[in-house]
PDB file of C-alpha atoms in Angstrom:
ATOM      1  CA  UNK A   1      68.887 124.377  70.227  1.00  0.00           C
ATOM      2  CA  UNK A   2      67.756 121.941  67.079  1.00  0.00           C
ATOM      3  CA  UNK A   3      70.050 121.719  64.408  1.00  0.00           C
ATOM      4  CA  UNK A   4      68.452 124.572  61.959  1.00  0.00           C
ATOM      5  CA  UNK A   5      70.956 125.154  59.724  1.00  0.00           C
ATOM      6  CA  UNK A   6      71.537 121.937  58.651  1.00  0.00           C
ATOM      7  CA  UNK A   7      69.062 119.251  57.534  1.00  0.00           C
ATOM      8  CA  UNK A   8      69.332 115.427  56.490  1.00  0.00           C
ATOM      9  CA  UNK A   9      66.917 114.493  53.473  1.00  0.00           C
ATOM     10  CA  UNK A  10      64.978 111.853  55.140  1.00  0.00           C
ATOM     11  CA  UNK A  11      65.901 109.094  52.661  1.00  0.00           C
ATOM     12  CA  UNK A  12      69.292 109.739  54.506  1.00  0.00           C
ATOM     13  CA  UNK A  13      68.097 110.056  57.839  1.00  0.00           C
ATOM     14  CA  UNK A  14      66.407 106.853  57.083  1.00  0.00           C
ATOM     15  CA  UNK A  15      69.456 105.219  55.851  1.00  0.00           C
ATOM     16  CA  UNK A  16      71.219 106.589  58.678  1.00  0.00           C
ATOM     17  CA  UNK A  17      68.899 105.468  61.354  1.00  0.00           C
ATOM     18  CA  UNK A  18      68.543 101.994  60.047  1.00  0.00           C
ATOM     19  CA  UNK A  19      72.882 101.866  59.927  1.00  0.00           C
ATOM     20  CA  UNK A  20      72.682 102.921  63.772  1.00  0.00           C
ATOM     21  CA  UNK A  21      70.383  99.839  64.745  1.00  0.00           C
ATOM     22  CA  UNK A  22      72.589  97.386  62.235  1.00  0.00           C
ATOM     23  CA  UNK A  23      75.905  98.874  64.447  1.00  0.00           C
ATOM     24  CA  UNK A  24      74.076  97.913  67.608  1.00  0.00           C
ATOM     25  CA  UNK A  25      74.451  94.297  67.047  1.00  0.00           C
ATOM     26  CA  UNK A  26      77.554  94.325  66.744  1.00  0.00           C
ATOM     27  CA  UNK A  27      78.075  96.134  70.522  1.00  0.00           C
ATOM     28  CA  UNK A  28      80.350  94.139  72.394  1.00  0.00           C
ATOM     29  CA  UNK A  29      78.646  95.001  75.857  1.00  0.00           C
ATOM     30  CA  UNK A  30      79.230  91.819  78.545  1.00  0.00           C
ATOM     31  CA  UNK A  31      79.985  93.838  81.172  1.00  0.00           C
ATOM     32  CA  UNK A  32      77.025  96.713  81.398  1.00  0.00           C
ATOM     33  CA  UNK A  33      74.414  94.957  79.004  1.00  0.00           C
ATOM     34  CA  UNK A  34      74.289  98.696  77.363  1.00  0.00           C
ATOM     35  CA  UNK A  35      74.062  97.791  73.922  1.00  0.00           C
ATOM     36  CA  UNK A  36      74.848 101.404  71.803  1.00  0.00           C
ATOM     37  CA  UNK A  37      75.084 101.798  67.895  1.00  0.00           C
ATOM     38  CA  UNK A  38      76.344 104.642  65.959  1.00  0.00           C
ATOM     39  CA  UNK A  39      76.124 105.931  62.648  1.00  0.00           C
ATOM     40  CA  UNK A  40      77.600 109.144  60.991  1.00  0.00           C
ATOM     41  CA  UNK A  41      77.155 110.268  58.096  1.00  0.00           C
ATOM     42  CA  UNK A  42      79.569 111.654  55.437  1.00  0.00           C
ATOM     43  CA  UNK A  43      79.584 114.596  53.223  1.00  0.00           C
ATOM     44  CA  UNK A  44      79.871 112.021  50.131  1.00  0.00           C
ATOM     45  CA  UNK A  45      76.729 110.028  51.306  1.00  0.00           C
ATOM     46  CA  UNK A  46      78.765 107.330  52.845  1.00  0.00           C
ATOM     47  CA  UNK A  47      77.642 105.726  56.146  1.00  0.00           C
ATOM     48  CA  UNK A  48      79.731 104.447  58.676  1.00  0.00           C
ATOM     49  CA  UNK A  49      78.925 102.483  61.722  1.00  0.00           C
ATOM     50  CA  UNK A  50      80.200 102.074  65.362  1.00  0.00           C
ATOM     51  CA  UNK A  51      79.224  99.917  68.315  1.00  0.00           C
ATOM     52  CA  UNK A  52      80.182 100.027  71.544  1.00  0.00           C
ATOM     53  CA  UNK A  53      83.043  97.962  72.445  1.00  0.00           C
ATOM     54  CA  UNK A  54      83.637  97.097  76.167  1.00  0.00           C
ATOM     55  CA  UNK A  55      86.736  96.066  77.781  1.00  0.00           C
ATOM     56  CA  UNK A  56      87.137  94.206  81.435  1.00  0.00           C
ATOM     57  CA  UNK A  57      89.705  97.142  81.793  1.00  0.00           C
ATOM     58  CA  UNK A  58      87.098  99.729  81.792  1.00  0.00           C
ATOM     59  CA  UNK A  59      89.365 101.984  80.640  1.00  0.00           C
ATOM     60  CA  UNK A  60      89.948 100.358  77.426  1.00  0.00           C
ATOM     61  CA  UNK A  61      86.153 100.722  76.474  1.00  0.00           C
ATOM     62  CA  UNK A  62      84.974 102.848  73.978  1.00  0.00           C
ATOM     63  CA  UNK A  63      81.422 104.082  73.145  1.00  0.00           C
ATOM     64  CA  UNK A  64      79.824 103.962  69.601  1.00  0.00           C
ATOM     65  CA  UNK A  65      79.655 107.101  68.546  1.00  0.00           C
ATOM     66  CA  UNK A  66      83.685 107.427  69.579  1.00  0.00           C
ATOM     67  CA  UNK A  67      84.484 103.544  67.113  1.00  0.00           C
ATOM     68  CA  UNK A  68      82.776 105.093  64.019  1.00  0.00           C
ATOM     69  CA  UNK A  69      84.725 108.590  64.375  1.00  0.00           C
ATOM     70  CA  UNK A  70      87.872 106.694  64.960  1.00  0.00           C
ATOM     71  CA  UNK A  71      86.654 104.107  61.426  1.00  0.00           C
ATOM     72  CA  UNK A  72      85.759 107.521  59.416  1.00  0.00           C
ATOM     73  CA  UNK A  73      88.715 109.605  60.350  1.00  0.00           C
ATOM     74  CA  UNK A  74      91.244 107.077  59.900  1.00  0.00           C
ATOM     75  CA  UNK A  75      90.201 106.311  56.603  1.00  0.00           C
ATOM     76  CA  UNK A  76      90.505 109.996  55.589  1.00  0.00           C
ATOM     77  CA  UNK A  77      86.865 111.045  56.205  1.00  0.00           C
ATOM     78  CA  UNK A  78      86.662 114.081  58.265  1.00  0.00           C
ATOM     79  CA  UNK A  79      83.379 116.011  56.571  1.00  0.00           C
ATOM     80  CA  UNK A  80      80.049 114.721  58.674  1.00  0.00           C
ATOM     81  CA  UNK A  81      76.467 115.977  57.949  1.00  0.00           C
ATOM     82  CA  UNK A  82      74.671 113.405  60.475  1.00  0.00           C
ATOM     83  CA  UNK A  83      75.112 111.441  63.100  1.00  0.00           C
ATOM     84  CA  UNK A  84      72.175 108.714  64.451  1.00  0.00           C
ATOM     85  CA  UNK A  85      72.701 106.857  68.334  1.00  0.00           C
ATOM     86  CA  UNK A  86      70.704 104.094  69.356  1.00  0.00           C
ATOM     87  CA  UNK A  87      70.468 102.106  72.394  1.00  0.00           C
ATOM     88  CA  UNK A  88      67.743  99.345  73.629  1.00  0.00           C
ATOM     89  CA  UNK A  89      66.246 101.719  76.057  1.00  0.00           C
ATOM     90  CA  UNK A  90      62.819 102.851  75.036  1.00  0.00           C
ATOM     91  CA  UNK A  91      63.705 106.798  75.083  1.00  0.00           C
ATOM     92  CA  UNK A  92      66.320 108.911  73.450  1.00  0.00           C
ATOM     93  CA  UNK A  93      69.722 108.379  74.774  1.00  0.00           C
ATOM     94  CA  UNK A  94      72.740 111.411  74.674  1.00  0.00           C
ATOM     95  CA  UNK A  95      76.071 110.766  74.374  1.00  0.00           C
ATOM     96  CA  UNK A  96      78.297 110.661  77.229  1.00  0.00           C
ATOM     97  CA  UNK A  97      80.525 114.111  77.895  1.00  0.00           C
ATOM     98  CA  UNK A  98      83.909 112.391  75.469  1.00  0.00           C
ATOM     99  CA  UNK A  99      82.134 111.648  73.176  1.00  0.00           C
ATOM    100  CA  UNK A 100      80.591 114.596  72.974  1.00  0.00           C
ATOM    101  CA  UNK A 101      83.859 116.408  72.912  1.00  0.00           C
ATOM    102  CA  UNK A 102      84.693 114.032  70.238  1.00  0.00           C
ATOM    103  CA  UNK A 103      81.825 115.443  68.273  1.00  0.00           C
ATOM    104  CA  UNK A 104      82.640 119.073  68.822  1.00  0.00           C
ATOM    105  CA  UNK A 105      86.570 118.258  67.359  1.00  0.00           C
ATOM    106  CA  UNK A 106      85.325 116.677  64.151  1.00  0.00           C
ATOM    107  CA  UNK A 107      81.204 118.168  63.197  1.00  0.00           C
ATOM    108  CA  UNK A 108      80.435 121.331  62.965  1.00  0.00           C
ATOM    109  CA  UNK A 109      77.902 122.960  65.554  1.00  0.00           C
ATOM    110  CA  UNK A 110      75.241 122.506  63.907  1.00  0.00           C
ATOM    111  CA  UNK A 111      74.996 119.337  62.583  1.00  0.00           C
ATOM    112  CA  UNK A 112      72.004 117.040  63.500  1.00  0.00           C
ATOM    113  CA  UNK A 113      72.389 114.624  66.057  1.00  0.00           C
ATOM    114  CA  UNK A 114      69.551 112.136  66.055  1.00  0.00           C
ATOM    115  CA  UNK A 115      69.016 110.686  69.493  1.00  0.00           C
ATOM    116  CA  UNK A 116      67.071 107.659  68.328  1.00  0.00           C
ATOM    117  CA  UNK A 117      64.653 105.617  70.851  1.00  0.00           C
ATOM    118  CA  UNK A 118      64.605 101.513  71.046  1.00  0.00           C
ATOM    119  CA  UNK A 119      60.913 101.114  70.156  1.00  0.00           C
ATOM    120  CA  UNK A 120      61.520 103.764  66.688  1.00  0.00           C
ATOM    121  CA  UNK A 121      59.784 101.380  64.536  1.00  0.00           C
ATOM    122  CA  UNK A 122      57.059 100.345  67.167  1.00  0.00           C
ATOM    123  CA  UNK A 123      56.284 104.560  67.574  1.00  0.00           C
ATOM    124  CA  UNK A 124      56.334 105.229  63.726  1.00  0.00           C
ATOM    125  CA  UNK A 125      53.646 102.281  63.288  1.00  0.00           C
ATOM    126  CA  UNK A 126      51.694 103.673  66.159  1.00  0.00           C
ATOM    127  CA  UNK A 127      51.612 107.075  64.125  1.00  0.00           C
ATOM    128  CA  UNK A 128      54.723 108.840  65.832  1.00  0.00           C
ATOM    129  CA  UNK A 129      55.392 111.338  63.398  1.00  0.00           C
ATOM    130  CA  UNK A 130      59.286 110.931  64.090  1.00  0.00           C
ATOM    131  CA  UNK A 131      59.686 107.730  65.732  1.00  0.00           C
ATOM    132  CA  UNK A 132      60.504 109.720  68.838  1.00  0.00           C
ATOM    133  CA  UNK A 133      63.429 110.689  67.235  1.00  0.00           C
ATOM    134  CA  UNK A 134      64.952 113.718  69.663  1.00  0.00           C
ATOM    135  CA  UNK A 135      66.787 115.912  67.164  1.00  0.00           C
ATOM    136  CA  UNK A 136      69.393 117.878  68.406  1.00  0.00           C
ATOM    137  CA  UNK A 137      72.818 118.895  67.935  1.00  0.00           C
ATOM    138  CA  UNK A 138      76.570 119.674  69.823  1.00  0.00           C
ATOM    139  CA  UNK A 139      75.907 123.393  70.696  1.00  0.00           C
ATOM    140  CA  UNK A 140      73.213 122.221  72.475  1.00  0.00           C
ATOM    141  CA  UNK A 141      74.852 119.134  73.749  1.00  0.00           C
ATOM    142  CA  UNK A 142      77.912 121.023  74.889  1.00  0.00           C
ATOM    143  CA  UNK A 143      77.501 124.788  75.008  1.00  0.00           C
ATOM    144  CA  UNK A 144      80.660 126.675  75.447  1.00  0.00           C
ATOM    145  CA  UNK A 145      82.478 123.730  74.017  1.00  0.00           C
ATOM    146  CA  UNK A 146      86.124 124.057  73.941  1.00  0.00           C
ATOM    147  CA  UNK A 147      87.040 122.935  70.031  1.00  0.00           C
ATOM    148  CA  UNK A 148      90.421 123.121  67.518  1.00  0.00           C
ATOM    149  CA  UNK A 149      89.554 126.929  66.999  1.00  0.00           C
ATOM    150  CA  UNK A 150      90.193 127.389  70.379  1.00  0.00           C
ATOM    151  CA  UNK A 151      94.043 126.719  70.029  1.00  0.00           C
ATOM    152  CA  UNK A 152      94.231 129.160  68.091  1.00  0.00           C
ATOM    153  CA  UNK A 153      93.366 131.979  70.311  1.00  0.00           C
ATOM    154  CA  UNK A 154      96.215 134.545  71.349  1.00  0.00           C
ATOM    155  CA  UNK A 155      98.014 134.236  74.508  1.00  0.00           C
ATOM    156  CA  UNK A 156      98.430 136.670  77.549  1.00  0.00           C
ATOM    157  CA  UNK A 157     101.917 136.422  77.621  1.00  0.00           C
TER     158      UNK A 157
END
């Protein structure tokens, strides 16, 4: 399912992709080599960035997309129109299943996810009308998501 009731202007999805590759080098990724950048975009135009930040207790790692929901929504931010991922493999990249859920908590449904190739640049200058951008968005990501509405639901008692 794309993301059809919701668009980014593309000076944004510009500003947003470029934010996602400027996150990347930031990743902290000695142990896997994975570099990942996130960006996510606010419903005031702000941008904020995430890289992935690895830990030698696994555990204690946490992906990109996850570091700029926990920046944005502990500053107050908690209304998203966009979210761009990068890695430094050559094709689009999905977010792993928690971060995913983490998406589903704070975005609404809709909401374009732009899954955003290494070689972007290299594909738009070879006439890739996107970049090989894969547009997508959570519902399609994670279909019968559990989310906050859910808790609201009545009880069999």
């Amino acid at each position: 399912m794309s993301a059809s009731t919701f668009s980014i202007e593309l000076t944004d999805r510009e500003r947003l992709i470029k934010a996602a590759f400027e996150a990347k080098e930031f990743a902290y990724s000695r142990y896997s080599n994975f570099r990942v950048g996130a960006a996510l975009l606010t419903t005031t135009g702000e941008i904020v960035k995430g890289a992935n930040i690895e830990n030698a207790s696994y555990g204690g790692t946490i992906c990109a997309e996850r570091t700029a929901f926990v920046k944005a929504v502990s500053e107050g931010k908690r209304s998203f129109t966009g979210l761009a991922v990068v890695t430094d493999v050559e094709s689009a990249i999905s977010p792993c299943g928690m971060c995913r859920q983490v998406i589903r908590e704070f975005c609404a449904q809709a909401m374009p996810i732009l899954l955003v190739p290494a070689d972007y640049e290299k594909q738009l200058a070879d006439g890739v009308a996107d970049g090989g951008v894969k547009e997508t968005c959570i519902l399609a990501l994670l279909p019968d998501g559990f989310g906050p509405e859910d808790l609201d639901r009545p009880r069999v008692q």
